[in-house]
Amino acid sequence: MNKKLLALMALLLTLMLVLAACNSDDETAKPADEPDKTEEGAEEEGAEEEGTEEEAEQPASDELFPVVLDNEGEVIDGGTLQVALVNDSPFQGIFSYTLYEDAYDAEIMNFSSNVLFKTDGDFLISDGGIASLEVDSDNNKATIKIQEGVKWSDGEPLKIEDLIQPYLIIGHPDYAGVRYDADFQNIVGAVEYHDGKADTISGLKKVDETTLEISFNKVSPAIYSGGDGLWYYAEPSHIVKDIPVAELLENDAVRKNPVTLGAFKFDKIVPGESVQFVRNENYWKGQSKLDGVLIKTVPSASAAKALETGEYDMALSFPTSAYENVKDLENITLLGRQELYYSYVGFKLGKYDYDASLAITNEAEAKMGDKILRQAMGYALDIEQVNEVFYFDLRERANSLIPPVFKSFHDASIEGYNYDPEKAMKLLDDAGYKDTDGDGLRENPKGEKLTIKLAAMSGDETQEQVISYYLQNWNEVGLDVQLATGRLIEFNTFYDKVQADDPEIDIFMGAWGTGTNPSPAGLYSKTAVYNFSRYTSEELEALLTAIDSPEAIDGDFRSQKFREWQEYMQDVSAVIPMQFRYELFPVNDRVKNYDFGYETDFDYIDIELTGDTPVK
């Protein structure tokens, strides 16, 4: 066992003893954030204290985990699937695709999805869904045609107005969500509608009862991944069209009794705690073999035990840090896959002007405005040891802001920020960050005290240990980094503060689930609310535009622009990638027919159960 690992384990043991005495019962939220279709399903998980031994079994490849469940046994008639939503905070309960913000609500909505399009193994829109897509790139138009006979869960027919409705919500002047971005503004007339200069979006044209035509300012290959402003989901216009957009977020149509198109429909919601689904008898693909699904919030510390004792059939958002606790359970099958995910450390470099819908960069005035300081902080983080000690190498150091799942666009040759404290210290020395008063901590080049405030999300005890270790990493190169608010921040409060550009926050640690559209415009363009660092530049905008330009229909051109964008983001270091992640999905042995792969025609109506209760 190397000296660095021994030192880390010694630190962690000390922290564990302190936490056990001071905070063992304080189970706060697991970090998670959930953007729209472009950044679908983001979350950053904490860890439990088990699994800190170097000798722990460590998966070496994807082949150690299947993606398809093949349990045998005679099935019962119906039954209720028991699902754990692993979350140390109450879920928000925003059950609208135009309004929701985090991974937990998205996990719940998957069982009642309003998705219109089917996608293939490359995450590209294909035939076979509720709607088909035909693109006329010469005229910057797309035609969407819906199947006849599709109904909402309340029996109302799906109509073209239901496809238009989400655009009218997102583009409305009173819309307070995060999806009015550069992508959305690509729709002809969207800006005029948002600015109150038009009563509707001129680029949306109802051709007939089953056909919608959309006009765009430009069409790129991103449209086949749900980019360019194309929206993936329908909204029940017969319910929400008369609800003022400013009141929609708290309306019962979103919070208590959402109407859906998916395999199941909402039956009972206990806010923040549980959701009961029942079979949707109007589901366009047919009847579910299950009677329903019950989803309950389960703390991360008790999730593995709940699976072991047969309380649940499966666990959503299951933390990879708990791998050691479930790997040998005889009543579950552990499915796994590379995740559309990366975690990162971001640096506040400006503010967001919500009136103008623009990020305003001010590097000259920002405490973190020196990119050399930012780069040094990246090299100072010992992420490699954290991955080994806590995550059984189910995470790896991220080298870029594009996950490896996107094989055509992820650039494995980019070096990234491997752990190199000597390089970090040299960068700081050369840039004038030196300890001028002999206290072991560096002052800024003007000789002024430099204290950097970090915002990080709370989780289980291991989350606190890992963040404490990162603070020590920075201290070892002479940087005084302290927690904003003096402690880790509960998930919902964290994103409120980060999104509001709280002046107490200089840097922050978050994560994105990129979803199936690799385009980074929704996260890093000058109009993106999710551009939390608030960094913009003409060169960055040009690269983002090129990635989603008509010229990018040429795959080689687009791949080259993705590479240039990744190299540029490494250079400016407004956001530094930290980890890619392997995703685990434990499933009880009474469950039949589940496919966790990306290339699948799996539907929730296919799930069957072989017993009245989960196997213990």
mmCIF file of C-alpha atoms in Angstrom, residues 111-476:
data_model
loop_
_atom_site.group_PDB
_atom_site.id
_atom_site.type_symbol
_atom_site.label_atom_id
_atom_site.label_comp_id
_atom_site.label_asym_id
_atom_site.label_seq_id
_atom_site.Cartn_x
_atom_site.Cartn_y
_atom_site.Cartn_z
ATOM 1 C CA PHE A 111 -42.503 5.570 -15.308
ATOM 2 C CA SER A 112 -45.079 7.941 -16.817
ATOM 3 C CA SER A 113 -43.009 9.481 -19.579
ATOM 4 C CA ASN A 114 -44.440 12.008 -22.037
ATOM 5 C CA VAL A 115 -41.587 11.439 -24.495
ATOM 6 C CA LEU A 116 -42.548 11.717 -28.135
ATOM 7 C CA PHE A 117 -39.587 10.218 -29.966
ATOM 8 C CA LYS A 118 -37.843 6.888 -29.944
ATOM 9 C CA THR A 119 -34.040 6.887 -30.129
ATOM 10 C CA ASP A 120 -31.529 4.310 -31.322
ATOM 11 C CA GLY A 121 -28.295 3.059 -29.761
ATOM 12 C CA ASP A 122 -26.489 6.235 -30.858
ATOM 13 C CA PHE A 123 -29.149 8.346 -29.091
ATOM 14 C CA LEU A 124 -30.482 9.590 -32.439
ATOM 15 C CA ILE A 125 -34.210 10.016 -33.112
ATOM 16 C CA SER A 126 -35.612 7.078 -35.046
ATOM 17 C CA ASP A 127 -38.996 5.791 -36.131
ATOM 18 C CA GLY A 128 -41.240 3.835 -33.794
ATOM 19 C CA GLY A 129 -42.215 6.422 -31.191
ATOM 20 C CA ILE A 130 -45.395 8.408 -30.693
ATOM 21 C CA ALA A 131 -44.025 10.904 -33.203
ATOM 22 C CA SER A 132 -41.786 10.744 -36.254
ATOM 23 C CA LEU A 133 -39.328 13.430 -37.341
ATOM 24 C CA GLU A 134 -38.533 14.566 -40.874
ATOM 25 C CA VAL A 135 -35.885 17.267 -41.342
ATOM 26 C CA ASP A 136 -35.608 19.637 -44.302
ATOM 27 C CA SER A 137 -32.154 21.087 -43.719
ATOM 28 C CA ASP A 138 -32.214 23.110 -46.953
ATOM 29 C CA ASN A 139 -35.172 25.123 -45.687
ATOM 30 C CA ASN A 140 -34.398 24.927 -41.942
ATOM 31 C CA LYS A 141 -37.620 23.103 -41.179
ATOM 32 C CA ALA A 142 -38.707 19.977 -39.334
ATOM 33 C CA THR A 143 -41.982 18.117 -39.647
ATOM 34 C CA ILE A 144 -43.313 16.127 -36.699
ATOM 35 C CA LYS A 145 -46.138 13.692 -37.286
ATOM 36 C CA ILE A 146 -47.923 11.937 -34.414
ATOM 37 C CA GLN A 147 -49.602 8.548 -34.524
ATOM 38 C CA GLU A 148 -53.366 8.512 -34.512
ATOM 39 C CA GLY A 149 -55.173 6.980 -31.544
ATOM 40 C CA VAL A 150 -52.655 7.968 -28.851
ATOM 41 C CA LYS A 151 -54.397 9.080 -25.652
ATOM 42 C CA TRP A 152 -53.468 10.790 -22.416
ATOM 43 C CA SER A 153 -53.956 8.877 -19.190
ATOM 44 C CA ASP A 154 -57.283 10.680 -18.653
ATOM 45 C CA GLY A 155 -58.562 9.399 -22.009
ATOM 46 C CA GLU A 156 -58.177 12.640 -23.962
ATOM 47 C CA PRO A 157 -56.652 12.189 -27.441
ATOM 48 C CA LEU A 158 -53.138 13.473 -28.052
ATOM 49 C CA LYS A 159 -53.273 16.383 -30.500
ATOM 50 C CA ILE A 160 -50.888 18.766 -32.183
ATOM 51 C CA GLU A 161 -51.744 21.484 -29.640
ATOM 52 C CA ASP A 162 -50.129 19.220 -27.020
ATOM 53 C CA LEU A 163 -46.857 19.356 -28.961
ATOM 54 C CA ILE A 164 -47.084 23.145 -29.301
ATOM 55 C CA GLN A 165 -47.961 23.708 -25.626
ATOM 56 C CA PRO A 166 -44.469 23.112 -24.118
ATOM 57 C CA TYR A 167 -42.959 25.648 -26.525
ATOM 58 C CA LEU A 168 -45.533 28.204 -25.404
ATOM 59 C CA ILE A 169 -44.641 27.523 -21.764
ATOM 60 C CA ILE A 170 -40.855 27.652 -22.137
ATOM 61 C CA GLY A 171 -40.884 30.715 -24.366
ATOM 62 C CA HIS A 172 -43.424 32.665 -22.300
ATOM 63 C CA PRO A 173 -42.254 35.949 -20.710
ATOM 64 C CA ASP A 174 -43.371 34.652 -17.289
ATOM 65 C CA TYR A 175 -41.497 31.343 -17.591
ATOM 66 C CA ALA A 176 -39.133 31.012 -14.625
ATOM 67 C CA GLY A 177 -37.513 27.716 -15.596
ATOM 68 C CA VAL A 178 -34.110 27.073 -17.127
ATOM 69 C CA ARG A 179 -34.927 25.813 -20.615
ATOM 70 C CA TYR A 180 -35.252 29.120 -22.425
ATOM 71 C CA ASP A 181 -31.715 29.060 -23.798
ATOM 72 C CA ALA A 182 -29.765 29.529 -27.033
ATOM 73 C CA ASP A 183 -31.133 26.265 -28.372
ATOM 74 C CA PHE A 184 -34.728 27.322 -27.787
ATOM 75 C CA GLN A 185 -34.102 30.738 -29.309
ATOM 76 C CA ASN A 186 -33.178 28.987 -32.544
ATOM 77 C CA ILE A 187 -36.902 28.521 -33.210
ATOM 78 C CA VAL A 188 -38.213 31.252 -35.512
ATOM 79 C CA GLY A 189 -40.274 33.705 -33.485
ATOM 80 C CA ALA A 190 -39.247 32.364 -30.058
ATOM 81 C CA VAL A 191 -37.394 35.531 -29.041
ATOM 82 C CA GLU A 192 -40.219 37.823 -30.111
ATOM 83 C CA TYR A 193 -42.707 35.727 -28.144
ATOM 84 C CA HIS A 194 -40.463 35.697 -25.075
ATOM 85 C CA ASP A 195 -39.967 39.467 -25.280
ATOM 86 C CA GLY A 196 -43.716 40.062 -25.386
ATOM 87 C CA LYS A 197 -43.656 41.335 -28.973
ATOM 88 C CA ALA A 198 -45.786 38.472 -30.297
ATOM 89 C CA ASP A 199 -48.729 36.485 -28.986
ATOM 90 C CA THR A 200 -47.375 33.171 -30.231
ATOM 91 C CA ILE A 201 -44.260 31.594 -31.761
ATOM 92 C CA SER A 202 -44.423 32.174 -35.492
ATOM 93 C CA GLY A 203 -42.170 29.230 -36.306
ATOM 94 C CA LEU A 204 -44.746 26.712 -35.052
ATOM 95 C CA LYS A 205 -47.308 25.769 -37.675
ATOM 96 C CA LYS A 206 -50.131 23.264 -37.260
ATOM 97 C CA VAL A 207 -50.400 21.633 -40.687
ATOM 98 C CA ASP A 208 -53.269 19.308 -39.793
ATOM 99 C CA GLU A 209 -54.551 17.304 -36.813
ATOM 100 C CA THR A 210 -51.470 15.042 -36.789
ATOM 101 C CA THR A 211 -48.724 17.241 -38.244
ATOM 102 C CA LEU A 212 -46.596 20.070 -36.823
ATOM 103 C CA GLU A 213 -44.080 22.055 -38.848
ATOM 104 C CA ILE A 214 -41.310 23.942 -37.049
ATOM 105 C CA SER A 215 -39.132 26.612 -38.674
ATOM 106 C CA PHE A 216 -35.635 27.185 -37.280
ATOM 107 C CA ASN A 217 -33.024 29.847 -37.836
ATOM 108 C CA LYS A 218 -30.610 27.018 -38.621
ATOM 109 C CA VAL A 219 -30.703 23.252 -38.650
ATOM 110 C CA SER A 220 -27.748 21.115 -37.590
ATOM 111 C CA PRO A 221 -27.101 17.449 -36.785
ATOM 112 C CA ALA A 222 -27.973 18.285 -33.176
ATOM 113 C CA ILE A 223 -31.648 18.194 -34.125
ATOM 114 C CA TYR A 224 -31.479 14.411 -34.403
ATOM 115 C CA SER A 225 -30.370 14.340 -30.753
ATOM 116 C CA GLY A 226 -33.114 16.697 -29.650
ATOM 117 C CA GLY A 227 -31.053 19.842 -30.178
ATOM 118 C CA ASP A 228 -31.590 23.046 -32.187
ATOM 119 C CA GLY A 229 -34.641 23.810 -30.026
ATOM 120 C CA LEU A 230 -36.623 20.662 -30.820
ATOM 121 C CA TRP A 231 -38.623 19.563 -27.764
ATOM 122 C CA TYR A 232 -38.929 15.887 -26.859
ATOM 123 C CA TYR A 233 -42.087 15.934 -24.745
ATOM 124 C CA ALA A 234 -45.789 16.758 -24.958
ATOM 125 C CA GLU A 235 -47.868 18.733 -22.442
ATOM 126 C CA PRO A 236 -51.651 18.195 -21.981
ATOM 127 C CA SER A 237 -52.959 21.439 -23.447
ATOM 128 C CA HIS A 238 -56.517 20.587 -22.458
ATOM 129 C CA ILE A 239 -55.388 20.987 -18.839
ATOM 130 C CA VAL A 240 -52.517 23.473 -18.751
ATOM 131 C CA LYS A 241 -53.307 25.946 -21.557
ATOM 132 C CA ASP A 242 -55.538 28.050 -19.305
ATOM 133 C CA ILE A 243 -53.185 28.003 -16.297
ATOM 134 C CA PRO A 244 -51.036 31.163 -16.167
ATOM 135 C CA VAL A 245 -47.415 30.199 -16.800
ATOM 136 C CA ALA A 246 -46.304 32.077 -13.694
ATOM 137 C CA GLU A 247 -48.606 29.844 -11.589
ATOM 138 C CA LEU A 248 -47.929 26.537 -13.308
ATOM 139 C CA LEU A 249 -45.057 25.432 -11.069
ATOM 140 C CA GLU A 250 -47.267 25.171 -7.991
ATOM 141 C CA ASN A 251 -50.427 24.042 -9.759
ATOM 142 C CA ASP A 252 -52.043 20.683 -9.003
ATOM 143 C CA ALA A 253 -51.574 19.744 -12.663
ATOM 144 C CA VAL A 254 -47.837 19.617 -11.918
ATOM 145 C CA ARG A 255 -47.721 18.756 -8.226
ATOM 146 C CA LYS A 256 -50.682 16.490 -7.437
ATOM 147 C CA ASN A 257 -52.343 14.914 -10.465
ATOM 148 C CA PRO A 258 -50.216 15.141 -13.618
ATOM 149 C CA VAL A 259 -51.695 13.637 -16.767
ATOM 150 C CA THR A 260 -49.267 11.438 -18.693
ATOM 151 C CA LEU A 261 -48.656 9.363 -21.828
ATOM 152 C CA GLY A 262 -46.530 6.627 -20.237
ATOM 153 C CA ALA A 263 -47.038 3.056 -19.083
ATOM 154 C CA PHE A 264 -48.250 4.212 -15.651
ATOM 155 C CA LYS A 265 -50.254 7.131 -14.328
ATOM 156 C CA PHE A 266 -49.971 9.014 -11.047
ATOM 157 C CA ASP A 267 -52.366 7.757 -8.380
ATOM 158 C CA LYS A 268 -51.137 9.208 -5.079
ATOM 159 C CA ILE A 269 -48.312 11.592 -4.241
ATOM 160 C CA VAL A 270 -46.964 12.134 -0.736
ATOM 161 C CA PRO A 271 -44.843 15.272 -1.309
ATOM 162 C CA GLY A 272 -41.136 14.546 -1.053
ATOM 163 C CA GLU A 273 -41.714 11.007 0.185
ATOM 164 C CA SER A 274 -43.483 8.668 -2.225
ATOM 165 C CA VAL A 275 -45.378 8.272 -5.471
ATOM 166 C CA GLN A 276 -47.917 5.544 -6.201
ATOM 167 C CA PHE A 277 -48.422 4.728 -9.879
ATOM 168 C CA VAL A 278 -51.154 2.531 -11.320
ATOM 169 C CA ARG A 279 -51.451 0.954 -14.740
ATOM 170 C CA ASN A 280 -52.331 3.409 -17.509
ATOM 171 C CA GLU A 281 -55.151 1.667 -19.335
ATOM 172 C CA ASN A 282 -54.824 4.203 -22.167
ATOM 173 C CA TYR A 283 -51.111 3.575 -22.833
ATOM 174 C CA TRP A 284 -50.564 3.552 -26.580
ATOM 175 C CA LYS A 285 -48.261 0.507 -26.485
ATOM 176 C CA GLY A 286 -50.662 -1.668 -24.523
ATOM 177 C CA GLN A 287 -51.335 -2.739 -20.951
ATOM 178 C CA SER A 288 -48.614 -3.080 -18.325
ATOM 179 C CA LYS A 289 -48.224 -6.549 -16.840
ATOM 180 C CA LEU A 290 -47.909 -4.887 -13.435
ATOM 181 C CA ASP A 291 -50.768 -3.381 -11.446
ATOM 182 C CA GLY A 292 -48.570 -0.464 -10.471
ATOM 183 C CA VAL A 293 -45.338 0.933 -9.086
ATOM 184 C CA LEU A 294 -44.638 2.376 -5.628
ATOM 185 C CA ILE A 295 -41.613 4.675 -5.350
ATOM 186 C CA LYS A 296 -40.344 5.704 -1.925
ATOM 187 C CA THR A 297 -37.490 7.987 -0.908
ATOM 188 C CA VAL A 298 -34.787 5.983 0.899
ATOM 189 C CA PRO A 299 -31.686 7.500 2.585
ATOM 190 C CA SER A 300 -28.396 6.480 0.982
ATOM 191 C CA ALA A 301 -27.123 5.073 4.275
ATOM 192 C CA SER A 302 -29.913 2.482 4.440
ATOM 193 C CA ALA A 303 -30.453 1.695 0.747
ATOM 194 C CA ALA A 304 -28.218 -1.390 0.618
ATOM 195 C CA LYS A 305 -29.772 -2.887 3.758
ATOM 196 C CA ALA A 306 -33.262 -2.262 2.404
ATOM 197 C CA LEU A 307 -32.351 -4.239 -0.717
ATOM 198 C CA GLU A 308 -30.816 -7.032 1.326
ATOM 199 C CA THR A 309 -33.945 -7.447 3.459
ATOM 200 C CA GLY A 310 -36.246 -7.489 0.436
ATOM 201 C CA GLU A 311 -38.015 -4.199 1.006
ATOM 202 C CA TYR A 312 -37.533 -3.117 -2.604
ATOM 203 C CA ASP A 313 -37.280 -4.563 -6.093
ATOM 204 C CA MET A 314 -34.842 -1.992 -7.399
ATOM 205 C CA ALA A 315 -32.998 1.167 -6.404
ATOM 206 C CA LEU A 316 -32.868 4.328 -8.522
ATOM 207 C CA SER A 317 -29.854 6.673 -8.197
ATOM 208 C CA PHE A 318 -28.000 3.943 -6.301
ATOM 209 C CA PRO A 319 -24.604 5.251 -5.086
ATOM 210 C CA THR A 320 -21.600 3.440 -6.523
ATOM 211 C CA SER A 321 -19.901 3.977 -3.174
ATOM 212 C CA ALA A 322 -22.249 1.330 -1.761
ATOM 213 C CA TYR A 323 -21.004 -1.307 -4.204
ATOM 214 C CA GLU A 324 -19.217 -3.195 -1.427
ATOM 215 C CA ASN A 325 -22.515 -3.520 0.453
ATOM 216 C CA VAL A 326 -24.462 -5.155 -2.373
ATOM 217 C CA LYS A 327 -21.917 -6.982 -4.533
ATOM 218 C CA ASP A 328 -22.373 -10.289 -2.686
ATOM 219 C CA LEU A 329 -26.120 -10.164 -2.043
ATOM 220 C CA GLU A 330 -27.798 -13.349 -3.231
ATOM 221 C CA ASN A 331 -31.249 -11.822 -3.734
ATOM 222 C CA ILE A 332 -30.289 -9.186 -6.310
ATOM 223 C CA THR A 333 -28.687 -8.919 -9.737
ATOM 224 C CA LEU A 334 -26.347 -5.975 -10.167
ATOM 225 C CA LEU A 335 -26.688 -4.340 -13.570
ATOM 226 C CA GLY A 336 -24.228 -1.689 -14.684
ATOM 227 C CA ARG A 337 -23.193 0.635 -17.510
ATOM 228 C CA GLN A 338 -21.046 3.660 -18.256
ATOM 229 C CA GLU A 339 -23.044 6.722 -17.348
ATOM 230 C CA LEU A 340 -23.791 9.865 -19.338
ATOM 231 C CA TYR A 341 -22.212 11.869 -16.539
ATOM 232 C CA TYR A 342 -19.313 13.977 -15.348
ATOM 233 C CA SER A 343 -18.626 15.856 -12.150
ATOM 234 C CA TYR A 344 -16.708 19.113 -12.119
ATOM 235 C CA VAL A 345 -15.362 22.038 -10.151
ATOM 236 C CA GLY A 346 -16.594 25.398 -11.429
ATOM 237 C CA PHE A 347 -15.242 28.911 -10.858
ATOM 238 C CA LYS A 348 -17.479 31.960 -10.515
ATOM 239 C CA LEU A 349 -16.380 34.461 -13.157
ATOM 240 C CA GLY A 350 -19.387 36.730 -13.446
ATOM 241 C CA LYS A 351 -23.130 37.065 -13.015
ATOM 242 C CA TYR A 352 -26.237 36.062 -14.916
ATOM 243 C CA ASP A 353 -28.496 38.870 -16.124
ATOM 244 C CA TYR A 354 -31.928 37.273 -15.883
ATOM 245 C CA ASP A 355 -33.634 40.233 -17.534
ATOM 246 C CA ALA A 356 -31.447 39.945 -20.618
ATOM 247 C CA SER A 357 -31.026 36.138 -20.337
ATOM 248 C CA LEU A 358 -27.263 36.525 -20.642
ATOM 249 C CA ALA A 359 -24.215 35.463 -18.658
ATOM 250 C CA ILE A 360 -21.989 38.467 -18.014
ATOM 251 C CA THR A 361 -18.320 37.574 -17.576
ATOM 252 C CA ASN A 362 -16.011 39.785 -15.530
ATOM 253 C CA GLU A 363 -12.724 37.918 -15.147
ATOM 254 C CA ALA A 364 -10.844 41.101 -14.292
ATOM 255 C CA GLU A 365 -12.877 41.625 -11.120
ATOM 256 C CA ALA A 366 -13.546 37.984 -10.167
ATOM 257 C CA LYS A 367 -11.452 36.467 -7.382
ATOM 258 C CA MET A 368 -10.990 33.384 -9.577
ATOM 259 C CA GLY A 369 -10.336 35.416 -12.724
ATOM 260 C CA ASP A 370 -6.744 34.194 -13.172
ATOM 261 C CA LYS A 371 -6.812 31.009 -15.249
ATOM 262 C CA ILE A 372 -3.388 29.992 -13.887
ATOM 263 C CA LEU A 373 -4.892 29.896 -10.383
ATOM 264 C CA ARG A 374 -7.765 27.793 -11.693
ATOM 265 C CA GLN A 375 -5.441 25.391 -13.490
ATOM 266 C CA ALA A 376 -3.272 25.004 -10.396
ATOM 267 C CA MET A 377 -6.330 24.103 -8.357
ATOM 268 C CA GLY A 378 -7.142 21.390 -10.902
ATOM 269 C CA TYR A 379 -3.678 19.814 -10.664
ATOM 270 C CA ALA A 380 -3.825 19.922 -6.850
ATOM 271 C CA LEU A 381 -6.837 17.576 -6.562
ATOM 272 C CA ASP A 382 -5.998 13.943 -5.800
ATOM 273 C CA ILE A 383 -9.092 12.546 -7.481
ATOM 274 C CA GLU A 384 -7.364 9.328 -8.498
ATOM 275 C CA GLN A 385 -6.958 8.151 -4.897
ATOM 276 C CA VAL A 386 -10.524 9.139 -4.036
ATOM 277 C CA ASN A 387 -11.794 6.996 -6.897
ATOM 278 C CA GLU A 388 -9.759 4.024 -5.705
ATOM 279 C CA VAL A 389 -10.476 4.299 -1.987
ATOM 280 C CA PHE A 390 -14.164 5.195 -2.070
ATOM 281 C CA TYR A 391 -15.532 4.126 -5.412
ATOM 282 C CA PHE A 392 -13.776 0.824 -6.137
ATOM 283 C CA ASP A 393 -12.564 2.345 -9.416
ATOM 284 C CA LEU A 394 -16.144 2.648 -10.595
ATOM 285 C CA ARG A 395 -15.218 6.265 -11.226
ATOM 286 C CA GLU A 396 -12.242 7.601 -13.133
ATOM 287 C CA ARG A 397 -10.538 10.946 -13.470
ATOM 288 C CA ALA A 398 -12.347 12.865 -16.214
ATOM 289 C CA ASN A 399 -10.114 14.342 -18.886
ATOM 290 C CA SER A 400 -12.763 16.461 -20.619
ATOM 291 C CA LEU A 401 -16.339 17.712 -20.455
ATOM 292 C CA ILE A 402 -17.631 15.037 -22.867
ATOM 293 C CA PRO A 403 -18.239 11.551 -21.365
ATOM 294 C CA PRO A 404 -16.581 8.571 -23.116
ATOM 295 C CA VAL A 405 -20.008 7.098 -23.972
ATOM 296 C CA PHE A 406 -20.044 9.581 -26.856
ATOM 297 C CA LYS A 407 -17.390 7.722 -28.787
ATOM 298 C CA SER A 408 -17.483 10.007 -31.823
ATOM 299 C CA PHE A 409 -16.967 13.160 -29.782
ATOM 300 C CA HIS A 410 -15.041 12.308 -26.604
ATOM 301 C CA ASP A 411 -11.347 12.999 -27.115
ATOM 302 C CA ALA A 412 -9.314 10.509 -25.090
ATOM 303 C CA SER A 413 -6.071 12.186 -26.127
ATOM 304 C CA ILE A 414 -6.779 15.331 -24.092
ATOM 305 C CA GLU A 415 -4.500 15.240 -21.072
ATOM 306 C CA GLY A 416 -6.808 16.775 -18.499
ATOM 307 C CA TYR A 417 -5.701 17.629 -14.958
ATOM 308 C CA ASN A 418 -4.023 14.610 -13.435
ATOM 309 C CA TYR A 419 -2.860 14.933 -9.829
ATOM 310 C CA ASP A 420 0.404 16.893 -9.860
ATOM 311 C CA PRO A 421 0.909 19.056 -6.750
ATOM 312 C CA GLU A 422 4.441 20.026 -7.806
ATOM 313 C CA LYS A 423 3.116 21.438 -11.050
ATOM 314 C CA ALA A 424 0.355 23.206 -9.146
ATOM 315 C CA MET A 425 2.868 24.876 -6.835
ATOM 316 C CA LYS A 426 5.106 25.934 -9.725
ATOM 317 C CA LEU A 427 2.167 27.472 -11.568
ATOM 318 C CA LEU A 428 1.219 29.412 -8.444
ATOM 319 C CA ASP A 429 4.796 30.527 -7.810
ATOM 320 C CA ASP A 430 5.279 31.731 -11.381
ATOM 321 C CA ALA A 431 1.961 33.602 -11.309
ATOM 322 C CA GLY A 432 2.894 35.472 -8.136
ATOM 323 C CA TYR A 433 0.785 33.579 -5.583
ATOM 324 C CA LYS A 434 3.294 33.375 -2.736
ATOM 325 C CA ASP A 435 3.305 33.111 1.032
ATOM 326 C CA THR A 436 4.463 36.576 1.995
ATOM 327 C CA ASP A 437 3.677 36.481 5.722
ATOM 328 C CA GLY A 438 5.034 33.036 6.610
ATOM 329 C CA ASP A 439 1.736 31.436 7.666
ATOM 330 C CA GLY A 440 1.998 28.658 5.078
ATOM 331 C CA LEU A 441 -0.792 30.073 2.912
ATOM 332 C CA ARG A 442 -0.351 32.030 -0.300
ATOM 333 C CA GLU A 443 -1.397 35.614 -0.828
ATOM 334 C CA ASN A 444 -2.547 36.873 -4.237
ATOM 335 C CA PRO A 445 -0.071 38.642 -6.576
ATOM 336 C CA LYS A 446 -0.954 41.968 -4.921
ATOM 337 C CA GLY A 447 0.141 40.577 -1.553
ATOM 338 C CA GLU A 448 -3.446 40.439 -0.261
ATOM 339 C CA LYS A 449 -4.842 37.579 1.798
ATOM 340 C CA LEU A 450 -6.445 34.974 -0.476
ATOM 341 C CA THR A 451 -9.337 32.970 0.977
ATOM 342 C CA ILE A 452 -11.369 30.939 -1.518
ATOM 343 C CA LYS A 453 -14.932 29.934 -0.623
ATOM 344 C CA LEU A 454 -16.065 26.529 -1.894
ATOM 345 C CA ALA A 455 -19.723 25.503 -2.210
ATOM 346 C CA ALA A 456 -20.214 21.736 -2.156
ATOM 347 C CA MET A 457 -23.330 19.648 -1.680
ATOM 348 C CA SER A 458 -23.935 17.629 1.445
ATOM 349 C CA GLY A 459 -24.464 13.886 1.397
ATOM 350 C CA ASP A 460 -23.562 11.002 3.643
ATOM 351 C CA GLU A 461 -20.502 10.908 5.888
ATOM 352 C CA THR A 462 -18.131 9.941 3.099
ATOM 353 C CA GLN A 463 -19.122 13.021 1.108
ATOM 354 C CA GLU A 464 -17.866 15.115 4.012
ATOM 355 C CA GLN A 465 -14.662 13.080 4.175
ATOM 356 C CA VAL A 466 -13.969 13.443 0.463
ATOM 357 C CA ILE A 467 -14.577 17.199 0.456
ATOM 358 C CA SER A 468 -12.354 17.553 3.521
ATOM 359 C CA TYR A 469 -9.644 15.659 1.662
ATOM 360 C CA TYR A 470 -9.938 17.993 -1.315
ATOM 361 C CA LEU A 471 -9.631 20.984 1.026
ATOM 362 C CA GLN A 472 -6.450 19.410 2.365
ATOM 363 C CA ASN A 473 -5.165 18.911 -1.203
ATOM 364 C CA TRP A 474 -5.466 22.623 -1.813
ATOM 365 C CA ASN A 475 -3.984 23.459 1.586
ATOM 366 C CA GLU A 476 -0.939 21.331 0.729
#
